[in-house]
Short mmCIF file of C-alpha atoms and ligand atoms in Angstrom, two decimals:
data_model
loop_
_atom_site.label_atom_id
_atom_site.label_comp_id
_atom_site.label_asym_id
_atom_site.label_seq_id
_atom_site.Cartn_x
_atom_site.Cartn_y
_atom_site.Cartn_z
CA UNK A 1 124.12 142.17 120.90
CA UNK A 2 120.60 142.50 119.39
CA UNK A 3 119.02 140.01 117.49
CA UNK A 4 115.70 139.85 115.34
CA UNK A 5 112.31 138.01 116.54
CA UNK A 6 111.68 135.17 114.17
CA UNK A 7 108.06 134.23 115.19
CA UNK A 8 106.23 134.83 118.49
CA UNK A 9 103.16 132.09 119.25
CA UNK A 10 100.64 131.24 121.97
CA UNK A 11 101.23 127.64 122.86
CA UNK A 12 98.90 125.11 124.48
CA UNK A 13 95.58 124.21 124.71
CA UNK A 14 95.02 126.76 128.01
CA UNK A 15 91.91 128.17 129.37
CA UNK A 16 94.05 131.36 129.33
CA UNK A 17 94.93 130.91 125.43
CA UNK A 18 96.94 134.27 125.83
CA UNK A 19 99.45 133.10 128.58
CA UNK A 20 102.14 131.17 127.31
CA UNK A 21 104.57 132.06 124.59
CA UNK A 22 107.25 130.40 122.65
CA UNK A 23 109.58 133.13 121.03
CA UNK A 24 112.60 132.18 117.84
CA UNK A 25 115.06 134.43 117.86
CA UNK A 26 117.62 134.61 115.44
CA UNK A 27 120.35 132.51 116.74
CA UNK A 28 122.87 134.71 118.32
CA UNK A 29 126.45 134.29 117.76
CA UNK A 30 127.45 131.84 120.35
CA UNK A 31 129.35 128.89 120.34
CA UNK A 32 127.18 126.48 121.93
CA UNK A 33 124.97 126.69 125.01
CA UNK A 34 123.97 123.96 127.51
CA UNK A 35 120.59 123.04 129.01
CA UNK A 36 120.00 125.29 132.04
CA UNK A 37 121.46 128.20 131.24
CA UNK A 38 119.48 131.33 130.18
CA UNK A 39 119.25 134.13 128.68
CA UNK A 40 118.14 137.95 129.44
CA UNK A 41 116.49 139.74 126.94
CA UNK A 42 115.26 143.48 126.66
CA UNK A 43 113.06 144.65 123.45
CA UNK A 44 114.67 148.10 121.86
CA UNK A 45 112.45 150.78 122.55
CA UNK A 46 111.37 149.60 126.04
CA UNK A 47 109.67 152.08 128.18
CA UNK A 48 111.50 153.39 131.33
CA UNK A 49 110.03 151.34 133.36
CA UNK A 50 110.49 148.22 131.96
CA UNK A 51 113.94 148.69 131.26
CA UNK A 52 115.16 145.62 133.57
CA UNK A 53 115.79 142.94 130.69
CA UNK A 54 114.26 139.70 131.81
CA UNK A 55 115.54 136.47 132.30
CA UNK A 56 114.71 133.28 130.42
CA UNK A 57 115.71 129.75 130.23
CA UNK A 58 116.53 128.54 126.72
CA UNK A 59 114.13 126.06 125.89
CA UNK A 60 115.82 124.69 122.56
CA UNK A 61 118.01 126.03 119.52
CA UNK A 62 119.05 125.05 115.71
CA UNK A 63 121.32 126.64 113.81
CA UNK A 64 118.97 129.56 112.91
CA UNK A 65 117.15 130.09 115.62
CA UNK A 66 116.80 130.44 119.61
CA UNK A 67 113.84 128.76 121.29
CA UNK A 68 112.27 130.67 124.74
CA UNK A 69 109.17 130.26 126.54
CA UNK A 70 107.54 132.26 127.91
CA UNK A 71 104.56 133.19 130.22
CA UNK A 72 102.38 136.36 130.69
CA UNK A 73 103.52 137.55 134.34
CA UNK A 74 103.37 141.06 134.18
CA UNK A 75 104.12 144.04 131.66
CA UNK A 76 106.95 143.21 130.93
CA UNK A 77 107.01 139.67 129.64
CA UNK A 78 103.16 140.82 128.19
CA UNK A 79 105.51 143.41 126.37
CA UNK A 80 107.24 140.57 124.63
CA UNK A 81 104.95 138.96 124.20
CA UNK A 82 103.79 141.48 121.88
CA UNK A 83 106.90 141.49 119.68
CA UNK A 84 106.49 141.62 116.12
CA UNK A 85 108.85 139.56 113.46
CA UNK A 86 111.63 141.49 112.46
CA UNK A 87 111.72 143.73 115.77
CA UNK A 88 114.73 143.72 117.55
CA UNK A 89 115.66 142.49 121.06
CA UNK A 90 119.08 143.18 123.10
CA UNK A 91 120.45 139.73 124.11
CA UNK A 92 123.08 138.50 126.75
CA UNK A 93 123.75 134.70 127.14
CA UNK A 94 124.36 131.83 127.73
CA UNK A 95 123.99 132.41 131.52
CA UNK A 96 124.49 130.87 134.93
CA UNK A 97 125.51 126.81 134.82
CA UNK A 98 123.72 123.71 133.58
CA UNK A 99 121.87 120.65 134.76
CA UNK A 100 123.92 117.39 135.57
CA UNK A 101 123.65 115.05 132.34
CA UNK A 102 124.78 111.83 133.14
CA UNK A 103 124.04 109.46 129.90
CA UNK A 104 123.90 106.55 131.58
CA UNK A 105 122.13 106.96 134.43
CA UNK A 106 118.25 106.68 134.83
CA UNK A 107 117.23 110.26 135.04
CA UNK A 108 114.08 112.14 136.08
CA UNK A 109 112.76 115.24 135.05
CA UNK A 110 110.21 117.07 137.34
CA UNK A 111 108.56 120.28 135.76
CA UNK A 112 106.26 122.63 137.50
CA UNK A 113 104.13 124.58 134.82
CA UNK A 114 106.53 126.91 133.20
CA UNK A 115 109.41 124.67 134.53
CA UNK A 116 108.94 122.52 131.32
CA UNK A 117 111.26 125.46 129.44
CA UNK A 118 114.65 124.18 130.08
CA UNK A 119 113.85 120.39 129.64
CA UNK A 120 112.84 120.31 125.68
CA UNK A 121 116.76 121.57 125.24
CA UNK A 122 117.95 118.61 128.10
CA UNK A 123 116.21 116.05 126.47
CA UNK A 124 117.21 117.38 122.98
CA UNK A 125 120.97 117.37 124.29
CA UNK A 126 120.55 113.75 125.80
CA UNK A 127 122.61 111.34 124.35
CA UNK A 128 120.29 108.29 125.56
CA UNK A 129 116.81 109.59 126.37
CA UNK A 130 115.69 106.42 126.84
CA UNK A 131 116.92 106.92 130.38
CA UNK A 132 115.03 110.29 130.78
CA UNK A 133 111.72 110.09 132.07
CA UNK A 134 109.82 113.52 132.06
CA UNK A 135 106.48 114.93 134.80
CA UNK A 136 105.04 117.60 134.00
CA UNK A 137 102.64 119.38 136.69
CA UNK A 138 100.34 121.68 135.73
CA UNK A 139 97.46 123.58 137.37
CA UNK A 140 94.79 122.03 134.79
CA UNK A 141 95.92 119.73 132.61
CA UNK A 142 96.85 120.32 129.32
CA UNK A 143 97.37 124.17 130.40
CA UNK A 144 100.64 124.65 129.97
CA UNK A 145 103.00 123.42 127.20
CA UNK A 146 101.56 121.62 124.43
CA UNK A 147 101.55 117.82 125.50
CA UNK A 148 100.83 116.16 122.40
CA UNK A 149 103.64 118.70 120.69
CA UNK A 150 105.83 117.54 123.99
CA UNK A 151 105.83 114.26 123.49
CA UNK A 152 106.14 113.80 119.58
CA UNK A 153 108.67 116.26 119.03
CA UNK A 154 110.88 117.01 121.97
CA UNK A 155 110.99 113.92 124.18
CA UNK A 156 111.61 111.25 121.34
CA UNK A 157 111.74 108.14 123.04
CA UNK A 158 112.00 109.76 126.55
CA UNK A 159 108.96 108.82 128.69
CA UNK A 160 106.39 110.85 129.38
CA UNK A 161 104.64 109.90 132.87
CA UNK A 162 100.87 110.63 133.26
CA UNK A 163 99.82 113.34 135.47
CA UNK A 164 98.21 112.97 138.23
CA UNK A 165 94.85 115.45 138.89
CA UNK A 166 95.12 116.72 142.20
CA UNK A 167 97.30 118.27 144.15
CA UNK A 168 97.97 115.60 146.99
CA UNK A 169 97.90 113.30 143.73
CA UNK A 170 100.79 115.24 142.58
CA UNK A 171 102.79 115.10 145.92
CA UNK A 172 102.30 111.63 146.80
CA UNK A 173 103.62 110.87 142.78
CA UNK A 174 106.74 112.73 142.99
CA UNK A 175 107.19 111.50 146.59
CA UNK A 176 106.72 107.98 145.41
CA UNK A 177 109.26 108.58 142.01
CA UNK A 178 112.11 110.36 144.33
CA UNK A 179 112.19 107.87 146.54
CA UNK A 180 112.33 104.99 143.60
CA UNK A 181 115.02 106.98 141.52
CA UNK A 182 116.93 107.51 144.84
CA UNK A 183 116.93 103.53 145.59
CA UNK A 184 118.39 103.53 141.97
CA UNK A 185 120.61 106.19 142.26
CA UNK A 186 119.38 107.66 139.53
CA UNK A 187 118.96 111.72 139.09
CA UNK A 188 116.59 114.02 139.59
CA UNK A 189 116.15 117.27 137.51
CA UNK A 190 113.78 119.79 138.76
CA UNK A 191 112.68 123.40 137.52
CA UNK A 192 109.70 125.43 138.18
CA UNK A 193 107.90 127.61 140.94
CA UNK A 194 109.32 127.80 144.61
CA UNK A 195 106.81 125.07 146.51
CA UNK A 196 107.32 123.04 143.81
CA UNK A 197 111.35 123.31 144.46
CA UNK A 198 110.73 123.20 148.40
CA UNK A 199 108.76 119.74 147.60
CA UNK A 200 111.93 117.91 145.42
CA UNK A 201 113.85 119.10 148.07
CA UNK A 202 112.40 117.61 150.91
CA UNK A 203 111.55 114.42 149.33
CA UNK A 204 115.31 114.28 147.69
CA UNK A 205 116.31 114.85 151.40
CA UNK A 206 114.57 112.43 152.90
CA UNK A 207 115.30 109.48 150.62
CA UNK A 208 118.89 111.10 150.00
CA UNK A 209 118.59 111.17 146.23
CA UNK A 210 120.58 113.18 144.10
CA UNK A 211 118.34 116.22 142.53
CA UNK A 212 119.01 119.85 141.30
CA UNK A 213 116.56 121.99 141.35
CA UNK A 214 116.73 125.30 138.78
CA UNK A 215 115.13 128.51 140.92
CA UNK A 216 113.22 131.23 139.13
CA UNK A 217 114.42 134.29 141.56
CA UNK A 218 114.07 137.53 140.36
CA UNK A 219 117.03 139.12 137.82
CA UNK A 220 117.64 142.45 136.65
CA UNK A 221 121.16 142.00 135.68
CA UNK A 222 122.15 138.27 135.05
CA UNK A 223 125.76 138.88 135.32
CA UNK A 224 126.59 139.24 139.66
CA UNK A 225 126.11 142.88 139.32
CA UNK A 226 123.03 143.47 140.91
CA UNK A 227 122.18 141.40 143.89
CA UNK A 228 118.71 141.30 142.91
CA UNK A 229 118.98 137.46 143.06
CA UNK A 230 120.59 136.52 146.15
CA UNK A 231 119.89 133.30 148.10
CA UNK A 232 121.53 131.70 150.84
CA UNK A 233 123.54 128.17 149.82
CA UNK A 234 123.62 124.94 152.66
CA UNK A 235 126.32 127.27 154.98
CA UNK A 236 124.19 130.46 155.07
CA UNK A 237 126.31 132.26 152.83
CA UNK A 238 124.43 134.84 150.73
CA UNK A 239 125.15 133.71 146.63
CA UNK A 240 123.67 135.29 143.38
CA UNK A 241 121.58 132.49 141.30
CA UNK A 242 122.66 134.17 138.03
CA UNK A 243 126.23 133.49 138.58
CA UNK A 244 126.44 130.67 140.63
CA UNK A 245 123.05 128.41 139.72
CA UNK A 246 120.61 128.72 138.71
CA UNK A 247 121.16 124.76 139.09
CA UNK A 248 121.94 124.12 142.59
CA UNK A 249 122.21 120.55 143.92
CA UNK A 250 119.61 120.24 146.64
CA UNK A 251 121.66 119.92 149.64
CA UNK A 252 123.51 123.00 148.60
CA UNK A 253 120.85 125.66 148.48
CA UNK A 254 118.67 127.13 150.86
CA UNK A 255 115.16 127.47 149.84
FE1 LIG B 301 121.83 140.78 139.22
FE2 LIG B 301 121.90 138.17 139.89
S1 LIG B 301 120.49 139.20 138.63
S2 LIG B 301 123.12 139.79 140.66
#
């Protein structure tokens, strides 16, 4: 179904001010969504060779409207990026499954850069954040989703842990947190680029915690019709993220 573009706005306080996005769409007509799933979306009017729609995790949603964000990767998503309110985009959603929410349990969110786009809508969903704590890494800091905007008015009371400024700062943190939230049994939520992923999975092997991770393969379809998105799951057998993650439990997935 198509829908209309509510507002399109650079977010953060980047050195690349035109990277990230967040889109509102009108809300489409669905009767709920959860945190994790995603969307594809294709402008009307696309050239032919951007026809592939593009997929996107749902960052948040009211009544009226459908939170994405977004970042400048190529001419496509710099094609949305573009959009106008009022123009029109194609729509298919919700897609794929959802993370683990587990009210009671001490949970963890790990974000690498754009990663942070499924996690306003977890923590927004949560019905006790004050057992979600929420990393964010970023190349710089600050670069990436708004922090101050972050922590005022999507985590709530959820924590939001300082970021280290290095990369072996980085590692050693999340190292050090997977291994305390597996002593706990707590959870793990993960989403963002593929070392980042490769990272909560080895550490969430080797302490034997219990972590999803949410991959970022390439889609053209969404729906199992393609194959542009296949991975291999913990037996070698070849699966399609759109239809069967894109959560996956670590110890399930192949990476
Ligand atoms: Fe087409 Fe997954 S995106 S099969």
């Amino acid at each position: 179904r198509n829908v209309k573009v509510l507002e399109v706005s650079p977010v953060g306080q980047s050195k690349r001010p035109d990277e990230f996005f967040e889109i509102r769409l009108e809300y489409p007509d669905w009767d709920g969504w959860k945190p994790g799933q995603f969307v594809m979306i294709r402008p009307s009017g696309w050239d032919l060779d951007l026809i592939w729609a593009r997929p996107f995790s749902i960052c948040s949603a009211d009544e009226n409207s459908l939170t994405l964000f977004i970042q400048k990767v190529g001419r496509g998503t710099e094609r949305i990026t573009t959009l106008k309110p009022g123009d029109e985009v194609a729509i298919w959603g919700p897609l794929g499954n959802s993370f683990a929410m587990e009210p009671d349990t001490p949970t963890l969110l790990l974000a690498g850069g754009i990663g942070i786009a499924p996690f306003r809508g977890y923590v927004e969903h949560h019905p006790a954040p004050d057992n979600v704590s929420l990393f964010m890494a970023h190349r710089l800091p600050l670069e990436c989703y708004p922090y101050n905007q972050l922590s005022k008015t999507v985590c709530g009371s959820c924590m939001l842990e300082e970021q280290p400024q290095d990369l072996q700062g980085i590692i050693e943190f999340m190292r050090e947190e997977i291994k305390r939230y597996a002593e706990k049994n707590g959870l793990i939520l993960s989403c963002g680029p593929t070392p980042f992923m490769k990272t909560v999975q080895k550490f969430a092997n080797e302490f034997g915690a219990r972590a999803q991770v949410s991959l970022e393969n390439r889609m053209a379809c969404g729906v199992g019709a393609c194959l542009g998105c296949v991975t291999k799951d913990g037996d070698d057998h070849h699966i399609q993220v759109c239809t069967r993650g894109p959560v996956f439990w670590t110890d399930k997935v192949k990476l």
